[in-house]
Short mmCIF file of C-alpha atoms in Angstrom, two decimals:
data_model
loop_
_atom_site.label_atom_id
_atom_site.label_comp_id
_atom_site.label_asym_id
_atom_site.label_seq_id
_atom_site.Cartn_x
_atom_site.Cartn_y
_atom_site.Cartn_z
CA MET A 11 46.75 -46.21 2.73
CA LEU A 12 50.08 -45.48 4.26
CA ILE A 13 51.45 -46.79 7.58
CA ALA A 14 54.28 -44.76 9.88
CA ASP A 15 55.19 -46.60 13.22
CA VAL A 16 55.80 -44.94 16.48
CA GLN A 17 58.85 -42.91 15.24
CA GLY A 18 56.82 -41.35 12.69
CA ALA A 19 58.81 -43.18 9.85
CA VAL A 20 56.62 -44.32 6.68
CA VAL A 21 56.56 -48.22 6.77
CA ARG A 22 54.44 -48.91 4.12
CA CYS A 23 52.46 -47.27 1.43
CA ASN A 24 50.14 -48.69 -1.24
CA ASP A 25 50.20 -47.68 -4.99
CA ALA A 26 47.39 -45.12 -4.52
CA ALA A 27 49.29 -43.49 -1.40
CA GLY A 28 52.69 -43.92 -3.57
CA LEU A 29 50.89 -41.71 -6.43
CA LEU A 30 49.72 -39.12 -4.29
CA LEU A 31 52.84 -39.08 -2.01
CA PRO A 32 55.60 -40.01 -4.27
CA ALA A 33 58.68 -39.39 -1.90
CA ALA A 34 56.59 -41.39 0.87
CA THR A 35 58.99 -44.44 0.62
CA PRO A 36 59.92 -47.16 3.40
CA GLY A 37 61.97 -45.41 6.19
CA THR A 38 61.37 -41.97 5.49
CA PRO A 39 60.10 -39.58 7.98
CA LEU A 40 56.64 -38.89 7.59
CA ALA A 41 56.98 -35.09 8.50
CA ASP A 42 59.28 -34.98 5.58
CA VAL A 43 56.75 -35.96 2.69
CA ALA A 44 53.32 -35.79 4.30
CA PRO A 45 51.46 -32.31 4.88
CA VAL A 46 51.94 -30.67 8.39
CA TRP A 47 48.29 -31.56 9.43
CA LEU A 48 48.84 -35.35 8.74
CA SER A 49 52.01 -35.60 10.40
CA ALA A 50 50.76 -33.70 13.39
CA ALA A 51 48.03 -35.93 13.77
CA HIS A 52 50.15 -38.83 13.49
CA HIS A 53 52.23 -37.79 16.20
CA ALA A 54 49.69 -37.23 18.53
CA LEU A 55 48.43 -40.57 18.11
CA ALA A 56 51.88 -42.41 18.51
CA PHE A 57 52.84 -39.93 21.43
CA PRO A 58 49.80 -39.16 23.51
CA GLY A 59 50.00 -36.25 26.37
CA PRO A 60 48.77 -33.13 27.45
CA HIS A 61 50.00 -31.54 24.21
CA ALA A 62 47.97 -33.99 22.47
CA VAL A 63 46.37 -32.61 19.22
CA PRO A 64 42.39 -32.71 20.28
CA GLU A 65 39.72 -34.59 18.63
CA THR A 66 37.75 -33.18 16.01
CA GLU A 67 34.25 -33.49 15.25
CA GLY A 68 33.99 -36.46 12.42
CA PRO A 69 36.73 -37.20 10.23
CA LEU A 70 40.21 -35.45 9.79
CA ARG A 71 40.28 -33.16 6.85
CA GLY A 72 43.29 -31.56 4.81
CA ASP A 73 44.69 -30.61 1.79
CA ILE A 74 47.20 -32.99 -0.26
CA SER A 75 48.49 -31.83 -3.73
CA GLY A 76 45.44 -29.54 -4.14
CA ARG A 77 42.84 -31.79 -3.01
CA ARG A 78 40.92 -32.09 -0.33
CA PHE A 79 41.31 -35.57 1.57
CA GLU A 80 39.63 -37.20 4.97
CA ALA A 81 42.31 -39.49 7.04
CA HIS A 82 40.97 -42.37 8.98
CA PRO A 83 43.66 -43.54 11.45
CA SER A 84 43.92 -47.19 12.46
CA VAL A 85 46.24 -48.05 15.52
CA GLN A 86 48.18 -51.39 15.03
CA LYS A 87 49.38 -53.39 17.95
CA ASP A 88 52.75 -52.70 17.83
CA GLY A 89 51.62 -48.94 17.82
CA SER A 90 52.13 -47.98 14.24
CA VAL A 91 49.17 -46.19 12.57
CA ALA A 92 47.75 -47.13 9.42
CA TRP A 93 46.07 -44.09 7.57
CA TRP A 94 43.43 -44.49 5.46
CA LEU A 95 43.01 -41.17 2.87
CA VAL A 96 40.10 -40.81 1.13
CA ASP A 97 39.60 -38.18 -1.85
CA ASP A 98 36.97 -36.09 -0.40
CA THR A 99 37.56 -32.90 -2.83
CA ASP A 100 34.02 -33.64 -4.43
CA HIS A 101 32.25 -34.09 -1.36
CA GLN A 102 33.53 -30.59 -0.14
CA LEU A 103 32.93 -28.89 -3.15
CA ALA A 104 29.31 -30.29 -3.12
CA ARG A 105 29.05 -28.95 0.50
CA GLU A 106 30.22 -25.55 -0.25
CA ALA A 107 27.85 -25.28 -3.08
CA LEU A 108 24.78 -26.50 -1.00
CA ARG A 109 25.60 -24.01 1.71
CA MET A 110 26.67 -20.93 -0.60
CA GLU A 111 23.15 -22.03 -2.02
CA GLN A 112 21.69 -22.09 1.54
CA GLU A 113 22.74 -18.88 1.99
CA ARG A 114 21.64 -17.39 -1.19
CA THR A 115 18.12 -18.93 -0.71
CA ALA A 116 17.84 -17.48 2.57
CA PHE A 117 19.21 -13.88 1.44
CA LEU A 118 16.15 -13.86 -1.42
CA ALA A 119 13.90 -14.76 0.98
CA LYS A 120 14.73 -12.19 3.46
CA ALA A 121 14.76 -9.73 0.68
CA SER A 122 11.47 -10.82 -0.70
CA SER A 123 9.99 -10.13 2.43
CA ALA A 124 11.53 -6.66 3.26
CA LEU A 125 10.91 -5.77 -0.50
CA LEU A 126 7.27 -6.74 -0.50
CA PHE A 127 6.25 -5.66 3.04
CA SER A 128 6.02 -1.92 1.80
CA LEU A 129 4.12 -0.68 -1.29
CA ASN A 130 6.13 2.50 -1.16
CA LEU A 131 8.46 2.93 -4.27
CA GLY A 132 11.24 5.08 -2.05
CA ARG A 133 11.15 2.36 0.79
CA CYS A 134 11.64 -0.55 -2.09
CA MET A 135 14.89 1.67 -3.54
CA ASP A 136 16.32 2.52 -0.29
CA VAL A 137 16.03 -1.86 0.69
CA THR A 138 17.21 -2.81 -2.52
CA ALA A 139 20.23 -0.75 -2.48
CA GLN A 140 21.15 -1.12 1.25
CA MET A 141 20.66 -5.16 0.96
CA ALA A 142 22.58 -5.31 -2.50
CA SER A 143 25.65 -3.26 -0.78
CA GLU A 144 25.86 -5.40 2.28
CA SER A 145 25.73 -8.97 0.49
CA LEU A 146 26.46 -7.95 -3.31
CA ALA A 147 29.09 -5.27 -3.27
CA ASP A 148 30.99 -2.64 -1.59
CA ALA A 149 28.47 -0.24 -2.82
CA ALA A 150 25.21 -0.04 -4.54
CA LEU A 151 22.85 2.71 -6.64
CA THR A 152 19.09 2.20 -7.28
CA ILE A 153 18.13 4.17 -9.87
CA ALA A 154 14.13 4.64 -11.26
CA PRO A 155 12.94 5.63 -14.49
CA ALA A 156 13.28 9.70 -14.67
CA ARG A 157 9.25 11.45 -14.35
CA GLY A 158 11.14 14.54 -15.64
CA GLU A 159 14.94 15.93 -16.30
CA ARG A 160 16.13 14.46 -13.16
CA LEU A 161 16.91 10.83 -12.55
CA PRO A 162 16.09 9.62 -8.89
CA VAL A 163 19.13 7.94 -7.24
CA VAL A 164 19.62 6.08 -4.18
CA THR A 165 23.12 5.52 -3.03
CA CYS A 166 24.53 3.25 -0.04
CA LEU A 167 27.64 1.86 1.21
CA ARG A 168 28.62 -1.18 2.90
CA GLY A 169 27.67 -0.47 6.48
CA GLY A 170 25.92 2.75 5.92
CA ALA A 171 22.75 4.09 5.55
CA PRO A 172 20.76 4.80 1.93
CA ALA A 173 20.72 8.36 0.93
CA LEU A 174 18.42 9.98 -2.25
CA SER A 175 19.80 12.11 -4.40
CA HIS A 176 18.70 13.73 -8.19
CA HIS A 177 20.88 13.96 -11.04
CA THR A 178 20.07 15.91 -14.46
CA VAL A 179 21.87 13.40 -16.52
CA ASP A 180 21.40 11.48 -19.77
CA PRO A 181 21.15 7.84 -18.77
CA ASP A 182 22.56 7.08 -22.57
CA ASP A 183 25.94 8.64 -21.59
CA VAL A 184 26.54 5.65 -19.66
CA PRO A 185 27.03 2.47 -21.41
CA GLY A 186 23.96 0.08 -20.62
CA LEU A 187 22.31 2.50 -18.19
CA GLY A 188 19.69 3.78 -20.78
CA GLU A 189 18.65 0.70 -22.03
CA ALA A 190 18.06 -0.77 -18.93
CA LEU A 191 16.05 2.40 -17.92
CA ARG A 192 14.07 1.51 -21.16
CA GLY A 193 13.83 -1.90 -20.97
CA PHE A 194 13.60 -2.63 -24.72
CA PRO A 195 15.20 -4.45 -25.97
CA PRO A 196 15.71 -6.89 -23.03
CA VAL A 197 19.21 -6.25 -22.07
CA PRO A 198 21.33 -8.49 -19.54
CA SER A 199 23.87 -7.12 -17.05
CA ARG A 200 26.68 -4.70 -18.35
CA TRP A 201 30.16 -4.55 -17.18
CA ILE A 202 31.83 -0.81 -17.82
CA ASP A 203 35.11 0.27 -17.42
CA PRO A 204 35.22 1.94 -14.07
CA ALA A 205 37.37 4.84 -15.59
CA THR A 206 34.38 5.57 -17.46
CA ALA A 207 31.92 6.00 -14.75
CA PRO A 208 30.79 9.45 -14.38
CA GLU A 209 31.27 11.41 -11.27
CA TRP A 210 27.94 10.98 -9.76
CA MET A 211 27.94 7.20 -9.78
CA VAL A 212 30.85 6.67 -7.54
CA PRO A 213 29.86 7.29 -3.74
CA GLU A 214 32.09 10.07 -1.86
CA GLY A 215 34.49 8.44 -0.07
CA PHE A 216 34.17 5.00 -1.78
CA GLY A 217 37.78 5.18 -2.97
CA PRO A 218 39.40 3.58 -6.33
CA VAL A 219 36.58 1.18 -8.06
CA GLY A 220 37.46 -2.17 -9.29
CA SER A 221 34.65 -3.14 -11.19
CA ILE A 222 31.30 -2.12 -11.75
CA VAL A 223 28.08 -4.06 -13.30
CA ILE A 224 24.76 -2.62 -14.54
CA THR A 225 21.77 -4.55 -13.65
CA PRO A 226 18.17 -4.20 -14.98
CA LEU A 227 15.53 -4.14 -12.55
CA PRO A 228 12.68 -5.94 -14.54
CA GLY A 229 9.21 -5.01 -13.73
CA HIS A 230 5.39 -5.98 -14.64
CA GLY A 231 5.84 -5.27 -18.42
CA VAL A 232 7.50 -2.24 -17.65
CA PRO A 233 10.92 -1.50 -16.60
CA ALA A 234 11.21 -0.81 -12.62
CA GLY A 235 14.76 0.66 -13.10
CA VAL A 236 18.45 -0.22 -12.96
CA LEU A 237 20.63 -1.62 -9.74
CA ILE A 238 24.19 -0.42 -10.07
CA LEU A 239 27.33 -2.81 -7.85
CA LEU A 240 30.51 -1.34 -7.36
CA ARG A 241 33.30 -3.27 -5.91
CA LYS A 242 36.67 -1.74 -4.95
CA THR A 243 40.05 -2.61 -5.92
CA ALA A 244 40.96 -4.34 -3.18
CA SER A 245 37.70 -6.47 -3.67
CA ALA A 246 37.22 -9.69 -6.16
CA ALA A 247 35.56 -9.12 -9.39
CA PHE A 248 32.47 -10.20 -10.06
CA SER A 249 32.32 -13.85 -11.41
CA ASP A 250 29.62 -15.09 -13.60
CA LYS A 251 27.84 -17.15 -10.57
CA GLU A 252 27.66 -13.64 -8.66
CA GLU A 253 25.89 -11.81 -11.74
CA VAL A 254 23.45 -14.53 -12.28
CA PHE A 255 22.74 -14.45 -8.44
CA ALA A 256 22.71 -10.50 -8.69
CA ARG A 257 19.98 -10.78 -11.59
CA LEU A 258 17.94 -12.78 -9.50
CA PHE A 259 17.84 -10.66 -6.49
CA ALA A 260 17.47 -7.84 -8.91
CA ALA A 261 14.03 -9.65 -10.38
CA ARG A 262 12.66 -9.47 -7.01
CA ALA A 263 13.39 -6.07 -6.45
CA GLY A 264 12.34 -5.00 -9.81
CA ALA A 265 8.83 -6.70 -9.02
CA ALA A 266 8.80 -4.87 -5.65
CA MET A 267 9.57 -1.74 -7.33
CA SER A 268 7.09 -2.17 -10.08
CA ALA A 269 4.26 -2.85 -7.75
CA ALA A 270 4.98 -0.16 -5.65
CA ARG A 271 4.73 2.39 -8.43
CA LEU A 272 1.68 0.98 -9.97
CA TYR A 273 -0.20 1.06 -6.18
CA ALA A 274 1.05 4.67 -6.29
CA GLU A 275 -0.43 5.14 -9.35
CA GLN A 276 -3.69 3.64 -8.41
CA SER A 277 -4.11 5.28 -5.64
CA ALA A 278 -3.90 8.80 -7.03
CA ILE A 279 -6.36 7.91 -9.71
CA THR A 280 -8.59 6.27 -6.57
CA ASP A 281 -8.10 9.87 -4.86
CA VAL A 282 -8.92 11.93 -7.65
CA LEU A 283 -12.32 9.60 -8.43
CA MET A 284 -12.93 9.49 -4.65
CA ARG A 285 -12.76 13.27 -4.76
CA GLU A 286 -15.73 13.32 -7.38
CA LEU A 287 -17.88 11.04 -5.35
CA LEU A 288 -17.47 12.43 -1.91
CA PRO A 289 -20.34 14.47 -0.69
CA PRO A 290 -19.84 18.11 -0.47
CA THR A 291 -19.42 20.64 2.55
CA LEU A 292 -22.13 22.46 3.09
CA HIS A 293 -22.38 26.10 4.25
CA GLN A 294 -24.96 29.25 3.56
CA ILE A 295 -25.82 29.89 0.11
CA SER A 296 -27.68 33.10 -0.51
CA GLY A 297 -29.19 33.38 3.00
CA VAL A 298 -30.05 30.10 3.39
CA ASP A 299 -28.19 27.65 5.73
CA PHE A 300 -27.28 23.90 4.56
CA ALA A 301 -25.52 21.23 6.61
CA GLY A 302 -25.21 17.94 5.78
CA ARG A 303 -23.56 14.73 7.29
CA TYR A 304 -22.74 11.10 5.33
CA ARG A 305 -21.51 7.94 7.23
CA PRO A 306 -20.61 4.93 5.00
CA SER A 307 -22.02 1.35 5.78
CA ALA A 308 -18.30 0.26 6.84
CA ASP A 309 -15.83 2.31 8.76
CA HIS A 310 -12.82 1.51 6.22
CA GLU A 311 -14.90 2.98 3.42
CA ARG A 312 -15.32 6.42 2.32
CA ILE A 313 -18.12 6.18 -0.45
CA GLY A 314 -21.38 4.35 -0.50
CA GLY A 315 -25.02 4.39 -2.08
CA ASP A 316 -26.46 7.47 -0.11
CA PHE A 317 -25.42 11.10 -1.55
CA TYR A 318 -26.56 14.38 -1.59
CA ASP A 319 -25.59 17.68 -3.30
CA VAL A 320 -26.47 21.53 -3.22
CA HIS A 321 -26.54 23.58 -6.17
CA PRO A 322 -26.54 27.18 -6.12
CA ALA A 323 -28.82 29.30 -8.52
CA ALA A 324 -27.27 30.69 -11.39
CA VAL A 325 -29.11 34.00 -11.07
CA GLU A 326 -29.27 35.30 -6.98
CA GLY A 327 -32.37 35.42 -6.15
CA GLU A 328 -33.48 32.25 -7.54
CA ALA A 329 -33.72 28.85 -5.70
CA SER A 330 -30.92 26.46 -4.88
CA LEU A 331 -31.45 22.96 -5.60
CA VAL A 332 -31.05 20.17 -2.65
CA SER A 333 -30.61 16.38 -3.67
CA LEU A 334 -30.46 13.88 -1.29
CA GLY A 335 -30.71 10.02 -2.17
CA ASP A 336 -30.25 6.13 -1.69
CA VAL A 337 -28.88 3.97 -4.15
CA CYS A 338 -29.89 0.40 -3.23
CA GLY A 339 -26.92 -1.29 -2.31
CA LYS A 340 -23.54 -0.40 -0.61
CA GLY A 341 -20.13 0.10 -1.02
CA LEU A 342 -18.28 0.78 -4.64
CA GLU A 343 -20.60 -0.54 -7.03
CA ALA A 344 -23.57 1.27 -5.26
CA ALA A 345 -21.17 4.52 -5.20
CA VAL A 346 -20.27 4.42 -8.93
CA LEU A 347 -24.15 4.62 -9.72
CA THR A 348 -24.30 7.48 -7.38
CA GLY A 349 -21.97 9.23 -9.40
CA LYS A 350 -23.93 8.79 -12.36
CA ILE A 351 -27.03 9.96 -10.80
CA ARG A 352 -25.29 13.25 -9.78
CA ASN A 353 -23.88 13.89 -12.69
CA THR A 354 -27.26 13.59 -14.49
CA LEU A 355 -28.86 16.11 -12.03
CA HIS A 356 -26.10 18.57 -12.59
CA ALA A 357 -26.96 18.35 -16.30
CA LEU A 358 -30.48 18.90 -15.85
CA LEU A 359 -29.98 21.98 -13.77
CA PRO A 360 -31.53 24.14 -16.27
CA LEU A 361 -34.81 22.30 -15.53
CA ALA A 362 -34.76 22.77 -11.56
CA ASP A 363 -37.64 24.26 -11.42
CA ASP A 364 -39.62 21.40 -12.76
CA HIS A 365 -38.89 18.47 -10.31
CA GLN A 366 -41.33 15.93 -12.12
CA ARG A 367 -39.56 16.58 -15.59
CA MET A 368 -36.30 16.31 -13.72
CA LEU A 369 -37.05 12.53 -11.93
CA SER A 370 -38.92 11.53 -15.26
CA LEU A 371 -35.57 12.27 -17.23
CA LEU A 372 -33.23 10.59 -14.65
CA ASN A 373 -35.60 7.66 -14.41
CA THR A 374 -35.26 7.20 -18.39
CA ALA A 375 -31.10 7.52 -17.92
CA LEU A 376 -30.88 4.90 -15.35
CA LEU A 377 -33.37 2.43 -17.13
CA SER A 378 -31.29 2.51 -20.38
CA SER A 379 -28.04 2.24 -18.63
CA HIS A 380 -26.56 -1.46 -17.64
CA HIS A 381 -27.33 -0.99 -13.97
CA THR A 382 -29.92 -3.43 -12.36
CA ARG A 383 -29.87 -0.81 -9.21
CA PHE A 384 -32.43 1.77 -8.08
CA ALA A 385 -32.69 4.77 -6.37
CA THR A 386 -34.82 6.61 -4.10
CA LEU A 387 -34.56 10.63 -4.42
CA VAL A 388 -35.83 13.63 -2.83
CA LEU A 389 -35.46 17.15 -4.34
CA ALA A 390 -35.71 20.33 -2.54
CA SER A 391 -35.73 24.11 -3.96
CA ALA A 392 -34.98 26.52 -1.46
CA VAL A 393 -35.09 30.60 -1.67
CA ARG A 394 -34.75 33.05 0.67
CA ARG A 395 -37.79 35.73 0.52
CA GLY A 396 -37.12 38.12 3.26
CA SER A 397 -37.01 36.51 6.45
CA THR A 398 -38.55 33.24 5.48
CA VAL A 399 -37.39 30.24 3.46
CA ASP A 400 -39.81 28.95 0.74
CA LEU A 401 -39.26 25.18 -0.01
CA LYS A 402 -40.66 23.04 -2.64
CA LEU A 403 -40.16 19.27 -1.81
CA THR A 404 -40.54 16.46 -4.04
CA SER A 405 -40.04 12.63 -3.21
CA GLY A 406 -39.02 10.11 -5.54
CA GLY A 407 -39.84 6.83 -3.34
CA HIS A 408 -38.16 8.49 -0.70
CA PRO A 409 -38.71 9.28 3.07
CA SER A 410 -40.74 12.25 3.12
CA PRO A 411 -38.62 15.32 4.83
CA LEU A 412 -39.36 16.63 8.43
CA ILE A 413 -40.01 20.38 9.21
CA ILE A 414 -38.92 21.41 12.66
CA ARG A 415 -41.25 24.23 13.51
CA THR A 416 -40.06 26.70 16.14
CA ASP A 417 -42.53 25.55 19.26
CA GLY A 418 -40.67 22.13 18.41
CA ALA A 419 -43.71 20.45 16.74
CA VAL A 420 -42.20 18.18 13.64
CA GLU A 421 -44.56 18.13 10.69
CA GLU A 422 -44.20 15.45 7.82
CA ALA A 423 -43.98 17.41 4.51
CA GLY A 424 -46.54 16.04 2.09
CA THR A 425 -45.13 14.59 -0.75
CA ARG A 426 -44.98 11.11 -2.22
CA GLY A 427 -43.75 9.23 -5.35
CA THR A 428 -42.29 5.90 -6.79
CA LEU A 429 -38.75 4.72 -6.95
CA ILE A 430 -36.29 6.11 -9.67
CA GLY A 431 -34.85 3.58 -12.47
CA ALA A 432 -37.34 0.43 -11.31
CA ILE A 433 -40.59 1.15 -13.65
CA PRO A 434 -40.94 3.18 -17.10
CA ASN A 435 -42.84 6.00 -15.92
CA VAL A 436 -42.59 7.73 -12.68
CA SER A 437 -45.35 9.62 -10.68
CA ALA A 438 -44.41 12.27 -7.86
CA SER A 439 -46.28 15.02 -5.88
CA THR A 440 -44.72 18.18 -5.04
CA THR A 441 -45.37 20.38 -1.62
CA ALA A 442 -44.55 23.96 -0.77
CA VAL A 443 -43.27 24.58 2.64
CA SER A 444 -42.03 28.00 4.34
CA LEU A 445 -39.46 28.04 6.84
CA ALA A 446 -39.70 30.92 9.63
CA PRO A 447 -36.67 32.02 11.09
CA GLY A 448 -35.17 29.33 13.27
CA GLU A 449 -37.14 26.88 11.48
CA SER A 450 -35.80 23.70 9.75
CA CYS A 451 -36.54 21.12 7.01
CA VAL A 452 -34.56 17.65 7.57
CA LEU A 453 -33.62 15.40 4.57
CA TYR A 454 -32.50 12.14 5.52
CA THR A 455 -31.88 8.77 4.16
CA ASP A 456 -33.58 5.36 5.91
CA GLY A 457 -30.26 4.12 7.14
CA ILE A 458 -31.05 6.55 9.93
CA THR A 459 -34.41 5.23 10.79
CA GLU A 460 -33.73 1.74 9.80
CA ALA A 461 -30.55 1.45 12.08
CA ARG A 462 -31.35 -1.79 14.41
CA GLY A 463 -29.96 -1.29 17.93
CA GLY A 464 -30.68 -0.12 21.34
CA PRO A 465 -30.65 -1.97 24.56
CA MET A 466 -31.93 -5.24 22.86
CA GLY A 467 -29.58 -5.01 19.99
CA ASP A 468 -32.27 -5.32 16.95
CA VAL A 469 -34.98 -2.48 17.39
CA GLN A 470 -34.89 -0.17 14.51
CA PHE A 471 -34.66 3.75 15.49
CA GLY A 472 -37.62 4.60 13.83
CA GLU A 473 -39.45 7.16 12.48
CA GLU A 474 -41.50 8.30 15.69
CA ARG A 475 -38.05 8.15 17.80
CA LEU A 476 -36.40 10.62 14.92
CA LYS A 477 -39.40 12.92 14.98
CA ARG A 478 -38.72 12.82 19.30
CA ALA A 479 -35.10 13.90 18.88
CA LEU A 480 -35.87 16.36 16.24
CA SER A 481 -38.85 18.03 18.60
CA GLY A 482 -35.86 18.72 20.95
CA CYS A 483 -33.69 20.73 17.85
CA ALA A 484 -35.92 23.37 17.67
CA GLY A 485 -34.56 26.49 17.04
CA MET A 486 -31.05 24.72 16.76
CA PRO A 487 -28.49 25.71 13.74
CA ALA A 488 -28.60 23.14 10.79
CA GLU A 489 -25.04 21.97 11.75
CA GLY A 490 -26.68 21.24 15.05
CA ILE A 491 -29.41 19.34 14.05
CA VAL A 492 -27.08 17.27 11.87
CA GLU A 493 -24.66 16.39 14.44
CA HIS A 494 -27.33 15.42 16.86
CA VAL A 495 -29.28 13.01 14.44
CA GLN A 496 -25.90 11.63 13.51
CA MET A 497 -24.76 11.16 17.31
CA LEU A 498 -28.08 9.90 18.12
CA ALA A 499 -27.57 7.01 15.50
CA ALA A 500 -24.35 6.12 16.56
CA GLN A 501 -25.44 5.84 19.95
CA TRP A 502 -28.45 3.60 19.16
CA LEU A 503 -26.21 1.48 16.57
CA GLY A 504 -23.58 0.77 18.66
CA ASN A 505 -20.85 -1.14 17.32
CA ARG A 506 -23.52 -3.12 15.20
CA PRO A 507 -23.83 -3.69 11.37
CA HIS A 508 -25.55 -0.47 9.24
CA ASP A 509 -26.35 0.85 5.89
CA ASP A 510 -25.28 3.86 4.90
CA MET A 511 -26.73 7.13 6.59
CA ALA A 512 -26.56 10.64 5.19
CA VAL A 513 -28.60 13.96 6.92
CA VAL A 514 -29.14 17.24 4.93
CA VAL A 515 -30.59 19.98 7.08
CA ILE A 516 -32.08 23.32 5.47
CA SER A 517 -32.81 26.09 7.86
CA ALA A 518 -33.75 30.01 8.00
CA PRO A 519 -31.56 31.52 9.81
CA ARG A 520 -31.86 34.33 12.14
CA THR A 521 -29.66 36.63 13.43
CA HIS A 522 -29.74 38.39 16.67
CA HIS A 523 -28.91 42.15 16.75
CA LEU A 524 -28.31 44.46 19.57
CA SER A 525 -29.89 48.30 19.60
CA ALA A 526 -29.83 51.19 22.09
CA VAL A 527 -33.82 52.18 22.84
CA ASN A 528 -33.82 55.33 25.36
CA GLY A 529 -30.27 54.37 27.03
CA HIS A 530 -31.19 50.61 27.14
CA THR A 531 -29.82 47.70 25.36
CA ARG A 532 -32.67 45.90 23.22
CA GLY A 533 -32.64 42.68 21.12
CA ARG A 534 -34.49 42.26 18.16
CA PHE A 535 -34.23 39.12 15.51
CA THR A 536 -33.67 40.17 12.06
CA ALA A 537 -33.40 37.89 9.01
#
């Protein structure tokens, strides 16, 4: 504590103040022995006026001999002021540390949100470089492990936009870079001499480099890449605390990049597998028209428990094999079994003329698998003979195919059979049908007939309604019939839940040729 009078002279100071301000002896002007902030505050209190120092929120603070003090004034009756000086250095350091920690925590939270928002590797690299250049360094580079001879590098200057480039370089030529990209053995951040930095590492227009640190980006068991931070000569070098903070940021960035890379790999695998499970696009084969449509039970899914295939004959003039089936269940698990059934049927193509044998062997294969699901299936062999198409139809527990005649009559094929994969022995009857030009055979799954909807919302579409709809499709091409059936089922359902739905139409095509007879144009139909 020290006391100064209204003239600004020191009146008294205790031992603690004497140690802090050794020149503050009685009679000495306070301005000569105290810092400016303290003497100015005393003058404002002793001589208040229009130019007085404005009051500040909280106690007055300032530096004395390199330490931080709070000054609490107490005005005496004679106008003198007693100044109580409290050492606030430790509290100030704690407040600064807390503020810094809050800012860093907020930055890391923002980084996590920005990085995990996207599962795109390129986007994660851009965000990492941009955020690091704004808060950690004057420029930042994000490097992902090479997938070939070229190294992908995203560079970002403070205040600029990230830019991707590729460089054919050997990472081991840069100290710490090769080890960080390999991720084994685990390596800490690596300081390198700016003079040894390769040209590709320093952004164009950056200027003289003061310091460079290489920080690994750890992933989920594998290295995700490397973060390189650069500061200019005019900027302070990286401190130990800043390096630790950079590693915390790198851990979040590495986790996001690793997740993005894993997602990309899984997406690629899924796309490959999905292409094998998706129903094929059908067209005319050996003079027979084929068309098909599939609608999964959920709009966000692409595959499910219904399936169909058309296998062209190995020898021209022989029958093509059509299969349409329905596996018990929906979604991915059902789709896996459909894939197995389709592969098994493909392997059994040499027996395509013997439907009974094919169904029996398929039944044995399903019973011997770990799946507990069963399936229904219909097989159709189709071959063009002159202007007609001859069909051989066999049902294994599946709804019977429907035949559309040229006069609009709809006939039900006489084939019945037992479920596939449910009991040891299967039985099925085979029937033969001939299609005249313009006639069609419709194979469908029960997702069509069991679709619940209509005006009341809970009425099945049903076989009779399907037959009436098909009666109006006489003479239509196969593609048109398929689209018409799917459209009617969709209208009947509305937005209600439904099962998988599949339709395949086999048609005997007719083409219209024009010929001139006695000067008049006459049309005739030929197959």
